[in-house]
Amino acid sequence: MTSSSTDCHYCLQSLRGRKYALREENAYCVSCYDSLFANPCEECKQPIECDSKDLAYKGRHWHERCFKCAKCSRSLVEKPFAAKDELLLCTECYSDEYSSKCFHCQKTIMPGSRKMEFKGSSWHESCFVCQYCRQPLGTKPLITKDNENYCVPCFEKQFAHHCYSCKKVITSGGVTYHDQPWHKECFVCAGCKTQLSGQRFISKDEYPYCVDCFSKLYAKKCAACKKPITALGGPKFISFEDRQWHGECFNCAKCSVSLVGQGFLTRQDDVLCHECGSA
């Protein structure tokens, strides 16, 4: 600006025909204005004169020529930048030094872009998708297998076991029977429906039975004690014609001596040792 009648508010020298600056409606010659009010530049430490452009960021000031990336020295004027430990960096340098790398594509996640984090790793939002259907996972429930992420429906479709009984997905635990997966609560006795997980059971026609039900439905009865003969009752049993005995029940009907491994005679429904049978 020029003036024909104003004096400098500070040094009182005439401003006629000279450049001057206004501050709070007071006029100052350029020299006084710069010495009183010019901000020091963060880069070169020199005052930013009134005829220079003053670029400010968070209370700090730079000459236009000094406003540049602290690493590559490229100008940041009218360009995006980031601050780190009071240093200004262009987005490329900031990304190289400090930005996370996407776990999927291994490319930099640029400042300002949305970042997804899971199990200590970071993803671009566009890379954080279900491996099977490719739909964004966002904050949905997910399951990881072999370092790949799946939405729950796709994981169940691709990998989860389905219960042989109810056909629903087995999400945890389960029982394997005849090479087929079962829910624990579905693995029950075919007779009384009691849960068999962790219990003794007997298989019949590909179905499991508790010992009591199997004994009632299928086990042979001992000719002596009339109780069921099952594999769980002991390793030995004797069969003769259409009758069976527990090993401990296969005794002479007269003297009660054990006939296991011995010769014996029959008389009607009785079995006898040779001595009793010959008497």
CSV table of C-alpha atoms in Angstrom, one decimal:
chain,number,residue,atom,x,y,z
A,1,MET,CA,0.0,0.0,0.0
A,2,THR,CA,1.1,3.7,-0.3
A,3,SER,CA,0.0,6.7,1.6
A,4,SER,CA,0.4,10.5,1.1
A,5,SER,CA,-0.5,11.6,4.7
A,6,THR,CA,0.1,8.8,7.2
A,7,ASP,CA,3.1,8.4,9.5
A,8,CYS,CA,4.4,5.0,10.8
A,9,HIS,CA,2.7,4.2,14.0
A,10,TYR,CA,5.9,3.0,15.6
A,11,CYS,CA,8.9,5.1,14.2
A,12,LEU,CA,6.6,8.1,13.3
A,13,GLN,CA,8.4,8.5,10.0
A,14,SER,CA,6.3,9.6,7.1
A,15,LEU,CA,4.8,6.9,4.9
A,16,ARG,CA,4.3,9.2,2.0
A,17,GLY,CA,5.1,7.4,-1.2
A,18,ARG,CA,6.3,4.3,0.8
A,19,LYS,CA,4.9,0.8,1.2
A,20,TYR,CA,3.3,0.1,4.6
A,21,ALA,CA,1.2,-2.5,6.4
A,22,LEU,CA,-1.9,-2.2,8.5
A,23,ARG,CA,-2.4,-3.9,11.8
A,24,GLU,CA,-5.4,-3.2,14.0
A,25,GLU,CA,-6.1,-0.1,11.9
A,26,ASN,CA,-2.6,1.3,12.5
A,27,ALA,CA,-0.1,1.8,9.7
A,28,TYR,CA,3.5,0.7,10.0
A,29,CYS,CA,6.4,1.0,7.6
A,30,VAL,CA,7.6,-2.4,6.3
A,31,SER,CA,10.7,-2.3,8.4
A,32,CYS,CA,8.9,-1.7,11.7
A,33,TYR,CA,6.1,-4.1,10.8
A,34,ASP,CA,8.6,-7.0,10.1
A,35,SER,CA,10.6,-6.3,13.3
A,36,LEU,CA,7.5,-6.1,15.5
A,37,PHE,CA,5.1,-8.7,14.0
A,38,ALA,CA,6.8,-11.0,11.5
A,39,ASN,CA,6.7,-14.7,12.6
A,40,PRO,CA,10.0,-16.6,12.5
A,41,CYS,CA,10.1,-19.4,10.0
A,42,GLU,CA,10.4,-23.0,11.4
A,43,GLU,CA,12.8,-24.0,8.7
A,44,CYS,CA,15.2,-21.1,8.1
A,45,LYS,CA,14.5,-19.2,11.4
A,46,GLN,CA,14.3,-15.9,9.5
A,47,PRO,CA,11.3,-13.6,9.9
A,48,ILE,CA,8.5,-14.0,7.4
A,49,GLU,CA,8.3,-10.5,6.0
A,50,CYS,CA,5.0,-8.8,5.3
A,51,ASP,CA,5.5,-9.2,1.5
A,52,SER,CA,6.1,-12.9,1.8
A,53,LYS,CA,3.4,-15.6,2.1
A,54,ASP,CA,3.1,-17.0,5.7
A,55,LEU,CA,2.1,-20.7,5.8
A,56,ALA,CA,0.9,-21.8,9.3
A,57,TYR,CA,0.2,-25.2,10.8
A,58,LYS,CA,-0.7,-25.9,14.4
A,59,GLY,CA,0.8,-22.6,15.6
A,60,ARG,CA,4.0,-22.8,13.6
A,61,HIS,CA,4.9,-20.8,10.5
A,62,TRP,CA,7.0,-21.3,7.3
A,63,HIS,CA,8.0,-19.3,4.3
A,64,GLU,CA,6.3,-20.7,1.2
A,65,ARG,CA,9.7,-21.7,-0.1
A,66,CYS,CA,10.5,-23.5,3.2
A,67,PHE,CA,7.3,-25.4,3.6
A,68,LYS,CA,8.7,-28.8,2.3
A,69,CYS,CA,9.0,-32.5,3.3
A,70,ALA,CA,11.6,-33.1,6.0
A,71,LYS,CA,12.9,-36.2,4.2
A,72,CYS,CA,12.7,-35.7,0.4
A,73,SER,CA,12.5,-31.8,0.4
A,74,ARG,CA,9.6,-31.7,-2.0
A,75,SER,CA,7.3,-28.7,-1.6
A,76,LEU,CA,4.2,-29.4,0.5
A,77,VAL,CA,2.4,-26.2,-0.7
A,78,GLU,CA,-1.2,-27.2,-1.5
A,79,LYS,CA,-0.3,-30.9,-1.2
A,80,PRO,CA,-1.4,-33.5,1.4
A,81,PHE,CA,1.1,-34.1,4.2
A,82,ALA,CA,1.4,-35.7,7.6
A,83,ALA,CA,3.2,-34.7,10.8
A,84,LYS,CA,5.5,-37.1,12.8
A,85,ASP,CA,7.5,-36.0,15.8
A,86,GLU,CA,7.1,-32.3,14.8
A,87,LEU,CA,8.4,-33.1,11.3
A,88,LEU,CA,6.3,-32.5,8.2
A,89,LEU,CA,6.4,-35.3,5.6
A,90,CYS,CA,4.8,-35.8,2.2
A,91,THR,CA,2.4,-38.8,2.2
A,92,GLU,CA,4.8,-41.0,0.2
A,93,CYS,CA,7.7,-40.5,2.7
A,94,TYR,CA,5.3,-40.9,5.7
A,95,SER,CA,4.0,-44.1,4.2
A,96,ASP,CA,7.5,-45.5,3.6
A,97,GLU,CA,8.6,-44.7,7.1
A,98,TYR,CA,5.5,-45.2,9.3
A,99,SER,CA,2.5,-46.6,7.6
A,100,SER,CA,1.3,-50.2,8.1
A,101,LYS,CA,1.5,-52.7,5.3
A,102,CYS,CA,-1.6,-54.6,4.3
A,103,PHE,CA,-1.4,-58.3,5.4
A,104,HIS,CA,-3.1,-59.4,2.2
A,105,CYS,CA,-1.5,-57.3,-0.6
A,106,GLN,CA,1.6,-56.1,1.2
A,107,LYS,CA,1.0,-52.6,-0.1
A,108,THR,CA,1.1,-49.5,2.2
A,109,ILE,CA,-2.0,-48.4,3.9
A,110,MET,CA,-2.0,-44.7,3.1
A,111,PRO,CA,-2.6,-42.1,5.8
A,112,GLY,CA,-6.3,-41.2,6.0
A,113,SER,CA,-7.5,-44.4,4.4
A,114,ARG,CA,-9.6,-46.8,6.5
A,115,LYS,CA,-7.6,-49.6,8.1
A,116,MET,CA,-8.9,-52.9,9.4
A,117,GLU,CA,-7.0,-54.6,12.2
A,118,PHE,CA,-7.3,-58.3,13.2
A,119,LYS,CA,-5.0,-60.5,15.3
A,120,GLY,CA,-2.2,-57.9,15.3
A,121,SER,CA,-2.2,-57.4,11.5
A,122,SER,CA,-3.6,-54.7,9.3
A,123,TRP,CA,-5.6,-54.8,6.0
A,124,HIS,CA,-7.0,-52.3,3.5
A,125,GLU,CA,-10.7,-52.3,3.9
A,126,SER,CA,-11.0,-53.6,0.3
A,127,CYS,CA,-8.6,-56.5,1.1
A,128,PHE,CA,-10.3,-57.6,4.3
A,129,VAL,CA,-12.9,-59.9,2.6
A,130,CYS,CA,-14.1,-63.4,2.9
A,131,GLN,CA,-11.7,-65.7,1.0
A,132,TYR,CA,-14.7,-67.6,-0.5
A,133,CYS,CA,-17.4,-65.1,-1.3
A,134,ARG,CA,-15.1,-62.1,-1.5
A,135,GLN,CA,-17.7,-60.0,0.5
A,136,PRO,CA,-16.3,-57.4,2.9
A,137,LEU,CA,-15.9,-58.7,6.4
A,138,GLY,CA,-15.9,-55.4,8.2
A,139,THR,CA,-16.8,-56.1,11.8
A,140,LYS,CA,-18.8,-59.3,11.0
A,141,PRO,CA,-18.0,-62.5,12.9
A,142,LEU,CA,-15.3,-64.5,11.0
A,143,ILE,CA,-13.3,-67.7,11.2
A,144,THR,CA,-9.6,-68.0,10.2
A,145,LYS,CA,-8.2,-71.2,8.5
A,146,ASP,CA,-4.7,-71.5,7.1
A,147,ASN,CA,-4.2,-67.7,7.4
A,148,GLU,CA,-7.3,-67.0,5.4
A,149,ASN,CA,-10.4,-65.3,6.7
A,150,TYR,CA,-14.0,-66.6,6.0
A,151,CYS,CA,-17.4,-65.3,7.0
A,152,VAL,CA,-19.2,-67.8,9.1
A,153,PRO,CA,-21.7,-69.0,6.5
A,154,CYS,CA,-18.9,-69.7,3.9
A,155,PHE,CA,-16.7,-71.4,6.5
A,156,GLU,CA,-19.5,-73.7,7.5
A,157,LYS,CA,-20.3,-74.5,3.9
A,158,GLN,CA,-16.7,-75.2,3.0
A,159,PHE,CA,-15.2,-76.8,6.0
A,160,ALA,CA,-17.5,-77.5,9.0
A,161,HIS,CA,-18.7,-81.0,9.8
A,162,HIS,CA,-22.4,-81.7,9.8
A,163,CYS,CA,-23.9,-83.9,12.4
A,164,TYR,CA,-24.9,-87.4,11.0
A,165,SER,CA,-28.0,-87.3,13.1
A,166,CYS,CA,-29.5,-83.7,12.9
A,167,LYS,CA,-27.5,-82.6,9.8
A,168,LYS,CA,-26.7,-79.3,11.5
A,169,VAL,CA,-23.1,-77.8,11.7
A,170,ILE,CA,-20.9,-79.0,14.5
A,171,THR,CA,-19.2,-75.7,15.7
A,172,SER,CA,-17.1,-77.3,18.5
A,173,GLY,CA,-16.4,-80.7,20.1
A,174,GLY,CA,-18.4,-83.5,18.7
A,175,VAL,CA,-18.1,-87.3,18.6
A,176,THR,CA,-16.9,-89.5,15.7
A,177,TYR,CA,-18.8,-92.8,15.3
A,178,HIS,CA,-18.4,-95.1,12.3
A,179,ASP,CA,-16.3,-92.4,10.7
A,180,GLN,CA,-19.2,-90.0,10.9
A,181,PRO,CA,-19.4,-86.8,13.1
A,182,TRP,CA,-22.1,-86.3,15.7
A,183,HIS,CA,-23.0,-83.6,18.1
A,184,LYS,CA,-22.5,-84.9,21.7
A,185,GLU,CA,-26.1,-84.2,22.4
A,186,CYS,CA,-27.2,-86.1,19.3
A,187,PHE,CA,-25.0,-89.2,20.0
A,188,VAL,CA,-27.7,-91.1,22.0
A,189,CYS,CA,-28.8,-94.7,22.6
A,190,ALA,CA,-31.0,-95.9,19.8
A,191,GLY,CA,-33.2,-97.4,22.4
A,192,CYS,CA,-33.7,-95.1,25.4
A,193,LYS,CA,-32.1,-91.9,23.9
A,194,THR,CA,-29.7,-91.5,26.8
A,195,GLN,CA,-26.6,-89.5,25.7
A,196,LEU,CA,-23.7,-91.9,25.2
A,197,SER,CA,-20.7,-89.4,25.0
A,198,GLY,CA,-18.1,-90.7,27.5
A,199,GLN,CA,-20.2,-93.8,28.3
A,200,ARG,CA,-19.8,-97.4,27.4
A,201,PHE,CA,-22.0,-98.5,24.5
A,202,ILE,CA,-22.5,-101.4,22.0
A,203,SER,CA,-23.0,-101.1,18.3
A,204,LYS,CA,-25.7,-103.0,16.5
A,205,ASP,CA,-26.7,-102.5,12.8
A,206,GLU,CA,-24.6,-99.2,12.8
A,207,TYR,CA,-26.6,-97.8,15.7
A,208,PRO,CA,-25.2,-97.3,19.2
A,209,TYR,CA,-27.0,-98.7,22.3
A,210,CYS,CA,-26.3,-98.3,26.0
A,211,VAL,CA,-25.4,-101.6,27.7
A,212,ASP,CA,-28.9,-101.9,29.3
A,213,CYS,CA,-30.8,-101.5,26.1
A,214,PHE,CA,-28.6,-103.7,24.1
A,215,SER,CA,-28.9,-106.4,26.8
A,216,LYS,CA,-32.7,-106.1,26.8
A,217,LEU,CA,-33.0,-106.1,23.1
A,218,TYR,CA,-30.3,-108.3,21.6
A,219,ALA,CA,-28.1,-110.1,24.1
A,220,LYS,CA,-28.3,-113.9,24.5
A,221,LYS,CA,-29.4,-115.1,28.0
A,222,CYS,CA,-27.1,-117.3,30.0
A,223,ALA,CA,-28.6,-120.8,30.3
A,224,ALA,CA,-27.6,-120.9,33.9
A,225,CYS,CA,-28.2,-117.5,35.5
A,226,LYS,CA,-30.6,-116.2,32.8
A,227,LYS,CA,-28.7,-112.8,32.7
A,228,PRO,CA,-27.7,-111.3,29.4
A,229,ILE,CA,-24.3,-112.3,27.9
A,230,THR,CA,-22.5,-109.2,26.6
A,231,ALA,CA,-18.9,-108.5,25.6
A,232,LEU,CA,-18.8,-106.1,28.6
A,233,GLY,CA,-19.7,-108.8,31.0
A,234,GLY,CA,-16.4,-110.6,30.5
A,235,PRO,CA,-14.2,-111.9,27.7
A,236,LYS,CA,-15.2,-115.6,28.0
A,237,PHE,CA,-18.5,-117.3,27.2
A,238,ILE,CA,-19.4,-120.8,26.1
A,239,SER,CA,-21.8,-121.8,23.4
A,240,PHE,CA,-23.1,-125.3,22.8
A,241,GLU,CA,-25.8,-126.0,20.3
A,242,ASP,CA,-28.4,-123.3,20.8
A,243,ARG,CA,-27.4,-122.4,24.4
A,244,GLN,CA,-24.8,-120.0,25.8
A,245,TRP,CA,-23.3,-119.6,29.3
A,246,HIS,CA,-21.1,-117.0,31.0
A,247,GLY,CA,-17.7,-118.5,31.6
A,248,GLU,CA,-18.2,-118.4,35.3
A,249,CYS,CA,-21.6,-120.0,35.0
A,250,PHE,CA,-20.5,-123.0,32.9
A,251,ASN,CA,-20.5,-125.5,35.8
A,252,CYS,CA,-21.6,-129.0,36.5
A,253,ALA,CA,-25.3,-128.9,37.4
A,254,LYS,CA,-24.6,-131.5,40.2
A,255,CYS,CA,-21.3,-130.8,41.8
A,256,SER,CA,-20.8,-127.2,40.5
A,257,VAL,CA,-17.2,-127.8,39.3
A,258,SER,CA,-16.2,-125.5,36.4
A,259,LEU,CA,-16.5,-127.2,33.0
A,260,VAL,CA,-14.5,-124.5,31.1
A,261,GLY,CA,-11.9,-126.3,29.1
A,262,GLN,CA,-13.1,-129.7,30.3
A,263,GLY,CA,-15.1,-132.4,28.7
A,264,PHE,CA,-18.8,-132.6,29.8
A,265,LEU,CA,-22.0,-134.6,29.3
A,266,THR,CA,-25.5,-133.4,28.8
A,267,ARG,CA,-28.6,-134.7,30.4
A,268,GLN,CA,-31.8,-133.0,29.2
A,269,ASP,CA,-31.1,-129.3,30.0
A,270,ASP,CA,-28.2,-130.0,32.4
A,271,VAL,CA,-24.5,-130.1,31.7
A,272,LEU,CA,-22.5,-132.5,33.9
A,273,CYS,CA,-18.8,-133.3,34.5
A,274,HIS,CA,-17.8,-136.8,33.4
A,275,GLU,CA,-17.8,-138.1,37.0
A,276,CYS,CA,-21.3,-136.9,37.8
A,277,GLY,CA,-22.6,-137.9,34.4
A,278,SER,CA,-21.3,-141.4,34.7
A,279,ALA,CA,-22.6,-142.0,38.2
